[in-house]
Short mmCIF file of C-alpha atoms and ligand atoms in Angstrom, two decimals:
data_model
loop_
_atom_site.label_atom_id
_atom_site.label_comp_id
_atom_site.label_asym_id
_atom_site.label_seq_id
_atom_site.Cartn_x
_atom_site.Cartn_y
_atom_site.Cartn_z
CA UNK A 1 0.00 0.00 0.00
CA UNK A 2 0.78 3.44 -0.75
CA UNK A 3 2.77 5.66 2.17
CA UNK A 4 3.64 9.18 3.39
CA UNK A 5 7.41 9.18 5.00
CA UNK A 6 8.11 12.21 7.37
CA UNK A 7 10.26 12.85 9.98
CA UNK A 8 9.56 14.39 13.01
CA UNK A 9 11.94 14.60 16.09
CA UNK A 10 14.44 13.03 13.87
CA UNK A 11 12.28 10.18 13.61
CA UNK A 12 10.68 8.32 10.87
CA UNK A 13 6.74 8.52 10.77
CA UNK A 14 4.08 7.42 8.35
CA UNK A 15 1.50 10.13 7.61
CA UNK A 16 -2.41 9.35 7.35
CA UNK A 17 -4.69 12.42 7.59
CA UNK A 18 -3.98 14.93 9.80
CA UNK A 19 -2.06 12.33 11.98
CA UNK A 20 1.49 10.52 12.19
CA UNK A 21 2.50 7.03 13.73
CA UNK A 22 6.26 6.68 14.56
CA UNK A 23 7.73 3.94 12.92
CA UNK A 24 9.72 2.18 14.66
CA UNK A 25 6.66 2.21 17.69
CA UNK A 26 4.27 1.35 15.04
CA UNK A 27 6.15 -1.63 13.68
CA UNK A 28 7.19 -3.03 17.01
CA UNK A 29 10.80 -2.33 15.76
CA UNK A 30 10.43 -3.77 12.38
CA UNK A 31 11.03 -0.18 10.71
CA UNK A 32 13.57 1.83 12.13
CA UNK A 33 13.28 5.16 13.59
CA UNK A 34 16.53 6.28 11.66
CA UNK A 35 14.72 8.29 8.66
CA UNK A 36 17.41 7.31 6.74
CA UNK A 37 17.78 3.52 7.83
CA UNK A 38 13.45 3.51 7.20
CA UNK A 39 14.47 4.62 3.40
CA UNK A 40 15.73 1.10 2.76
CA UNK A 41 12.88 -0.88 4.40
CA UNK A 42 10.57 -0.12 1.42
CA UNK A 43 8.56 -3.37 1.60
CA UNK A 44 8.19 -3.04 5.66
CA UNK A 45 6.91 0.42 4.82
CA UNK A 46 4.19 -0.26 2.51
CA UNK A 47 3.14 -3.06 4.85
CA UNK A 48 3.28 -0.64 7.54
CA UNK A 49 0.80 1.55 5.78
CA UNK A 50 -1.49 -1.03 5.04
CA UNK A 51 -2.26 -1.24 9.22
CA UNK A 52 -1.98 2.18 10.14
CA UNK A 53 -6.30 2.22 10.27
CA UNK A 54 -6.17 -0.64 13.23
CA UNK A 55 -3.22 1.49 15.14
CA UNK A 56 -3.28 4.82 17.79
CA UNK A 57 -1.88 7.40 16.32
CA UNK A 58 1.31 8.46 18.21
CA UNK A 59 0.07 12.40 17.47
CA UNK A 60 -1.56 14.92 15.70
CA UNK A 61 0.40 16.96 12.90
CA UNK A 62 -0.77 20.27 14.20
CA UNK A 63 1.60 21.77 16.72
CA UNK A 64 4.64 19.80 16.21
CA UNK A 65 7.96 20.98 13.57
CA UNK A 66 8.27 18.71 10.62
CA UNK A 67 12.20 18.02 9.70
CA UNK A 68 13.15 16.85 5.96
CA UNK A 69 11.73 13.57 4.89
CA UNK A 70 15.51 13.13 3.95
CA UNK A 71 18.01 14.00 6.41
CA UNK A 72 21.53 12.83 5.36
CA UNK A 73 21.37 11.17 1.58
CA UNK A 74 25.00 9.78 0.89
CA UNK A 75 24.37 12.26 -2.21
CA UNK A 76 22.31 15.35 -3.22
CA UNK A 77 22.07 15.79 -7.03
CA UNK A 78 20.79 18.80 -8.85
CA UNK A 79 20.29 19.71 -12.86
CA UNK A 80 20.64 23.35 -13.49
CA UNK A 81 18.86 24.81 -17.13
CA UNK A 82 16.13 21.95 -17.01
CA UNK A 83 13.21 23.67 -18.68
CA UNK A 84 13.17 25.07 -21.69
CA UNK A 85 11.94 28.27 -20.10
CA UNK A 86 13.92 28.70 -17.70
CA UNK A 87 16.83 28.31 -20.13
CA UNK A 88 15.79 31.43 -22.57
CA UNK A 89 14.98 33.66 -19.32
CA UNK A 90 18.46 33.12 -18.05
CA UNK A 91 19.75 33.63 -21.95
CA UNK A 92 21.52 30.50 -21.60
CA UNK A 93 21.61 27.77 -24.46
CA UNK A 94 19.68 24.56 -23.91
CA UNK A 95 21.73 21.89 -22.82
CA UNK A 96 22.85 18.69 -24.76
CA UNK A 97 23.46 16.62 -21.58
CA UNK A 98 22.22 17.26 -17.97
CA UNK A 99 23.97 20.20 -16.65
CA UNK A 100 24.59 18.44 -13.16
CA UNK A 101 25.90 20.11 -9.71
CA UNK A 102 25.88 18.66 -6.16
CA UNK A 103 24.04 20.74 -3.29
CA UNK A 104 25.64 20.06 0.11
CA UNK A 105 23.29 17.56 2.04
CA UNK A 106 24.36 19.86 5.21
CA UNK A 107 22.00 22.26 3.25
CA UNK A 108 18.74 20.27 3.48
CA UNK A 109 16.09 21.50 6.26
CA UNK A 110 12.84 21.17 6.86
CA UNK A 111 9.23 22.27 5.13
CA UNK A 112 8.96 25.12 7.41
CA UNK A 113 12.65 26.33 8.16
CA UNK A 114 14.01 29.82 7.82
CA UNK A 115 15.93 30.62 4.96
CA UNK A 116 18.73 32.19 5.40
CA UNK A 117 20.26 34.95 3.45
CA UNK A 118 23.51 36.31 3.65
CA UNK A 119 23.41 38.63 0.46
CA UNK A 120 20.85 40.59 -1.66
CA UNK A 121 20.99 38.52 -4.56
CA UNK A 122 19.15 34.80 -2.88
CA UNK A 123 16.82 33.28 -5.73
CA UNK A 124 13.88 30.43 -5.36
CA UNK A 125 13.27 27.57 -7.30
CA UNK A 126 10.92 24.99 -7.04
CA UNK A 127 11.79 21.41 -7.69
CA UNK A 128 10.57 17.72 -7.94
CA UNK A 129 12.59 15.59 -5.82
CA UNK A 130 13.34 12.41 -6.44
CA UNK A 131 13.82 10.23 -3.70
CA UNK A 132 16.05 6.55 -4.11
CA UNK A 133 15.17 4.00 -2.90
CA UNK A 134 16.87 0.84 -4.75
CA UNK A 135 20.39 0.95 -5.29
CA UNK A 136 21.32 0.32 -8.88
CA UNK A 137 24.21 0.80 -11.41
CA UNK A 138 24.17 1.66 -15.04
CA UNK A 139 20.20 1.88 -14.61
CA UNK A 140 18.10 1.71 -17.77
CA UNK A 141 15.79 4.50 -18.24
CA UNK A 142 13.21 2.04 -18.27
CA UNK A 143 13.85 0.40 -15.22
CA UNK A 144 14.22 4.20 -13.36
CA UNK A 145 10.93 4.63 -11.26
CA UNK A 146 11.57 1.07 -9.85
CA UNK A 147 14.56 2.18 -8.13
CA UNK A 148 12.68 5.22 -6.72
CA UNK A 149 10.97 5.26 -3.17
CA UNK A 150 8.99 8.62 -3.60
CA UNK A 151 8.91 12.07 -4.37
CA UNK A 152 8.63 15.02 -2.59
CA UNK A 153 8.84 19.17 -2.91
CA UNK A 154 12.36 20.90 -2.99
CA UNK A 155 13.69 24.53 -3.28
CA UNK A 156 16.93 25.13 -4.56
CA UNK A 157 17.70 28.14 -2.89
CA UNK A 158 20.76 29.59 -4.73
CA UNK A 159 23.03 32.92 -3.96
CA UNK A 160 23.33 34.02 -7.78
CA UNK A 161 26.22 36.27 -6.67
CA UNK A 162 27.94 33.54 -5.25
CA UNK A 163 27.10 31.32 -7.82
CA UNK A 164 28.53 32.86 -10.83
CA UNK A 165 31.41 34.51 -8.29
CA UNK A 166 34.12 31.96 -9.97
CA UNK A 167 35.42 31.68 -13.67
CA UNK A 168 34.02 29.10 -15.14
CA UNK A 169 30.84 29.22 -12.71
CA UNK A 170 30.41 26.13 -10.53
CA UNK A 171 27.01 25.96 -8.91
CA UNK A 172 27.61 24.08 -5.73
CA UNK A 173 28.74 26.64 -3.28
CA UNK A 174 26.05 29.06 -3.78
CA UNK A 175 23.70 26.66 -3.90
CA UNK A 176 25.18 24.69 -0.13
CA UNK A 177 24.41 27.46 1.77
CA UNK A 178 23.08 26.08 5.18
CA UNK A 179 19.62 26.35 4.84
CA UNK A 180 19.49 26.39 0.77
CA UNK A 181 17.94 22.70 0.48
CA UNK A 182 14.08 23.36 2.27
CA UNK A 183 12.48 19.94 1.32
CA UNK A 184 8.77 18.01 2.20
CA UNK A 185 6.71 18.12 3.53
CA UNK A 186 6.70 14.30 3.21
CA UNK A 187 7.66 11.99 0.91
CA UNK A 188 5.09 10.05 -1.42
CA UNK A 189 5.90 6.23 -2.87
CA UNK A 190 5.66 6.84 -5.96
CA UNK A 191 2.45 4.17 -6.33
CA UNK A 192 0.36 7.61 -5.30
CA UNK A 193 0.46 8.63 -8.81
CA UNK A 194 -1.03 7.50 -11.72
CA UNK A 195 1.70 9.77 -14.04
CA UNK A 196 4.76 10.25 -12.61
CA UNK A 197 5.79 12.38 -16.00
CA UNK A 198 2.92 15.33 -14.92
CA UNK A 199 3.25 17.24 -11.58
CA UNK A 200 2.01 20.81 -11.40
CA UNK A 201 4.82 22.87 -9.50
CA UNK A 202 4.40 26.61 -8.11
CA UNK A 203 6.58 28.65 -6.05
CA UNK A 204 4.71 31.94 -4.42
CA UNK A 205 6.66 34.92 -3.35
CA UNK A 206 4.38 36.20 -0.06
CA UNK A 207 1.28 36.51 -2.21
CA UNK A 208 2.80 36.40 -6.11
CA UNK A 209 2.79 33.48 -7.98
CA UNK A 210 6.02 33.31 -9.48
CA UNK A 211 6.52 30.21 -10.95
CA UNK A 212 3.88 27.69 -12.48
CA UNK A 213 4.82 24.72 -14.99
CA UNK A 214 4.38 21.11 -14.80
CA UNK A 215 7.25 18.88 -14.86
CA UNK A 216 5.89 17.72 -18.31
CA UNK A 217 8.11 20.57 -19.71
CA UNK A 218 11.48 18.88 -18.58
CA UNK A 219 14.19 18.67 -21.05
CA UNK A 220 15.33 15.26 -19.12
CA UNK A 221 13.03 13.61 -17.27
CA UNK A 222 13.63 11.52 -14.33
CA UNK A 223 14.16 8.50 -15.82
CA UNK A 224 17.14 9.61 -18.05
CA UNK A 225 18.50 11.79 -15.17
CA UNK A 226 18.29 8.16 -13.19
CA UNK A 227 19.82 6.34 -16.16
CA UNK A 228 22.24 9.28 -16.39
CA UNK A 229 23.55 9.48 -13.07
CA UNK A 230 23.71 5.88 -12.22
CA UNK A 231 26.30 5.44 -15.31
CA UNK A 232 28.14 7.77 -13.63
CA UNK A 233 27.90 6.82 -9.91
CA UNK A 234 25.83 3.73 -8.27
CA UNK A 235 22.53 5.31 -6.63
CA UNK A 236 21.95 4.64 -2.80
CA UNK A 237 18.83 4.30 -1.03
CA UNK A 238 17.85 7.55 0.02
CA UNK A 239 20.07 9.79 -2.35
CA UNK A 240 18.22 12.48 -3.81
CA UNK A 241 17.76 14.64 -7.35
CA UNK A 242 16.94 17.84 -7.20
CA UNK A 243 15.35 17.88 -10.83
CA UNK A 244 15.43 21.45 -12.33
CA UNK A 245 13.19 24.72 -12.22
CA UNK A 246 11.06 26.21 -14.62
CA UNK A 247 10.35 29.97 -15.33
CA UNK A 248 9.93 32.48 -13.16
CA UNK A 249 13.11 32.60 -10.75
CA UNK A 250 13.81 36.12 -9.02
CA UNK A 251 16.92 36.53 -10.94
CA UNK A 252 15.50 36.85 -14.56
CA UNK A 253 12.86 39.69 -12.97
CA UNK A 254 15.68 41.50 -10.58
CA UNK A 255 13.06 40.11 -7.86
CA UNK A 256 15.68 38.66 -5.49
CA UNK A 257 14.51 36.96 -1.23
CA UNK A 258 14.53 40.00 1.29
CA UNK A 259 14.04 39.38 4.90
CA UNK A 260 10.59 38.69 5.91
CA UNK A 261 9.56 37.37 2.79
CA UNK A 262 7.28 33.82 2.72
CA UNK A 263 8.16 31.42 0.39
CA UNK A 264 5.50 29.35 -0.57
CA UNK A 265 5.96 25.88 -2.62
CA UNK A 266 3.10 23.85 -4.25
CA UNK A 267 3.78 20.77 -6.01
CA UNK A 268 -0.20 19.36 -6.53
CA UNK A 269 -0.50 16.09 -5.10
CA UNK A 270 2.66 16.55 -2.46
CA UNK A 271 1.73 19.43 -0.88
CA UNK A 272 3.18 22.73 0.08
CA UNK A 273 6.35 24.06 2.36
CA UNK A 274 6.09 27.49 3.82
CA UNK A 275 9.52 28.96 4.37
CA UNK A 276 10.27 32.44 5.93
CA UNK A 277 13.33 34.62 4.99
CA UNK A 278 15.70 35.54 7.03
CA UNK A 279 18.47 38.34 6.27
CA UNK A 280 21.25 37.49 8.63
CA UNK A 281 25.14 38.26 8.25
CA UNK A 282 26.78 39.08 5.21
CA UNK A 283 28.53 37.09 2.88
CA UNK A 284 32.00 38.17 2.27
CA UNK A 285 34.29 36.98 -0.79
CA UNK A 286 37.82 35.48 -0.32
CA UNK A 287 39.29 38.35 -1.66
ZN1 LIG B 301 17.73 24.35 -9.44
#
């Protein structure tokens, strides 16, 4: 059966309704409470779910701090210039293979963290996430979605300053900030969805829709990023792909995060994260 992963206290829990059951309690320490040891245990998960309607809840979702459904993957993937819109509005050319950079998993927080900014120039940009969660090497494209648990919402907050700060550019650093990797609020298995190709993503800037596409408009989709990547480097349980933005980033309108601005990310289907801005000390270059 289908299941909602969060994380709460550190812990895993499976979502139903307004409610969440720790896992390892629920399971009678069949699924651990390590979110990132319950990533592996797909089959005890969707077990799990399938009893959740005979069990006490352990809580209720309202009043307690949801952490990221992911808390440590082994790696972070991203793919810059992934939509064909968001490739003429930065007046780059469209890329001829995936344009790949690593975010920091040290950057990764929670659906409802502050996000930090240590410069005036700190853009949004909603993502899919893909979540792993079969291992696999030189994965066909075909085989991808089996060897993915579930999905969930990212923003891949990046410093643009910082980002294009070296010659040649290199993404990664202004893109690691801590707090730059907001994800959840929960992870889906990807047996939600009847199309995995066709999620609706929007990021809101306080009450301004920014962005709106669907992740039908990606120049690679998932399954060739998977088959991609796992050429490259074998995919763990619980790594994760940030999987590109569409239109609409601050950047291309001179619209960059200022403190006290919401952040609001809809992916329909997943859900939304609600992230505040917060201007704290300033960046300042090596030289
Ligand atoms: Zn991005």
């Amino acid at each position: 059966m289908a299941f909602i992963l969060g994380n709460i206290n550190n812990r895993a829990v499976l979502i139903q309704g307004d409610h969440y059951f720790d896992a390892d309690s629920a399971s009678n320490g069949t699924v651990s409470s390590n979110p990132m040891h319950a990533i592996t245990q797909l089959a005890e998960l969707h077990a799990l779910s399938a009893q959740l309607h005979a069990l006490t809840p352990t809580g209720n979702l309202a009043g307690v701090t949801v952490g990221p459904p992911i808390t440590q993957p082994k790696n972070c993937f991203a793919v810059g210039l992934n939509y064909k819109s968001h490739a003429a509005e930065s007046a780059m050319e469209l890329p001829t293979n995936p344009l790949v950079f690593t975010k920091f998993p040290s950057c990764l927080v929670g659906p409802t963290a502050d996000v930090e900014l240590r410069s005036d120039t700190v853009d949004y940009e909603v993502e899919l996430v893909v979540v792993i969660g079969t291992a696999g090497k030189d994965i066909d494209a075909s085989d991808a979605w089996k060897h993915v648990a579930g999905v969930t919402i990212g923003q891949d907050i990046s410093d643009r300053m910082v980002q294009f700060a070296a010659q040649p550019p290199h993404f990664d650093l202004g893109k690691s900030f801590d707090t730059f990797g907001p994800i959840g609020p929960f992870m889906y298995s990807t047996d939600h969805f009847s199309n995995l190709d066709d999620f609706n993503l929007e990021t809101r800037i306080n009450d301004e829709v920014r962005q709106s596409d669907t992740t039908k408009n990606l120049i690679f989709d998932v399954p060739f990023l998977i088959q991609y990547l796992s050429h490259i480097t074998t995919l763990s349980p619980g790594d994760i792909i940030f999987t590109g933005t569409p239109d609409g980033v601050g950047a291309a309108q001179g619209k960059f995060l200022r403190d006290g601005d919401v952040i609001t990310t809809t992916i329909n289907g997943i859900g939304t994260m609600r992230n505040v801005c917060r201007r704290v000390s300033n960046f300042t270059k090596g030289n």
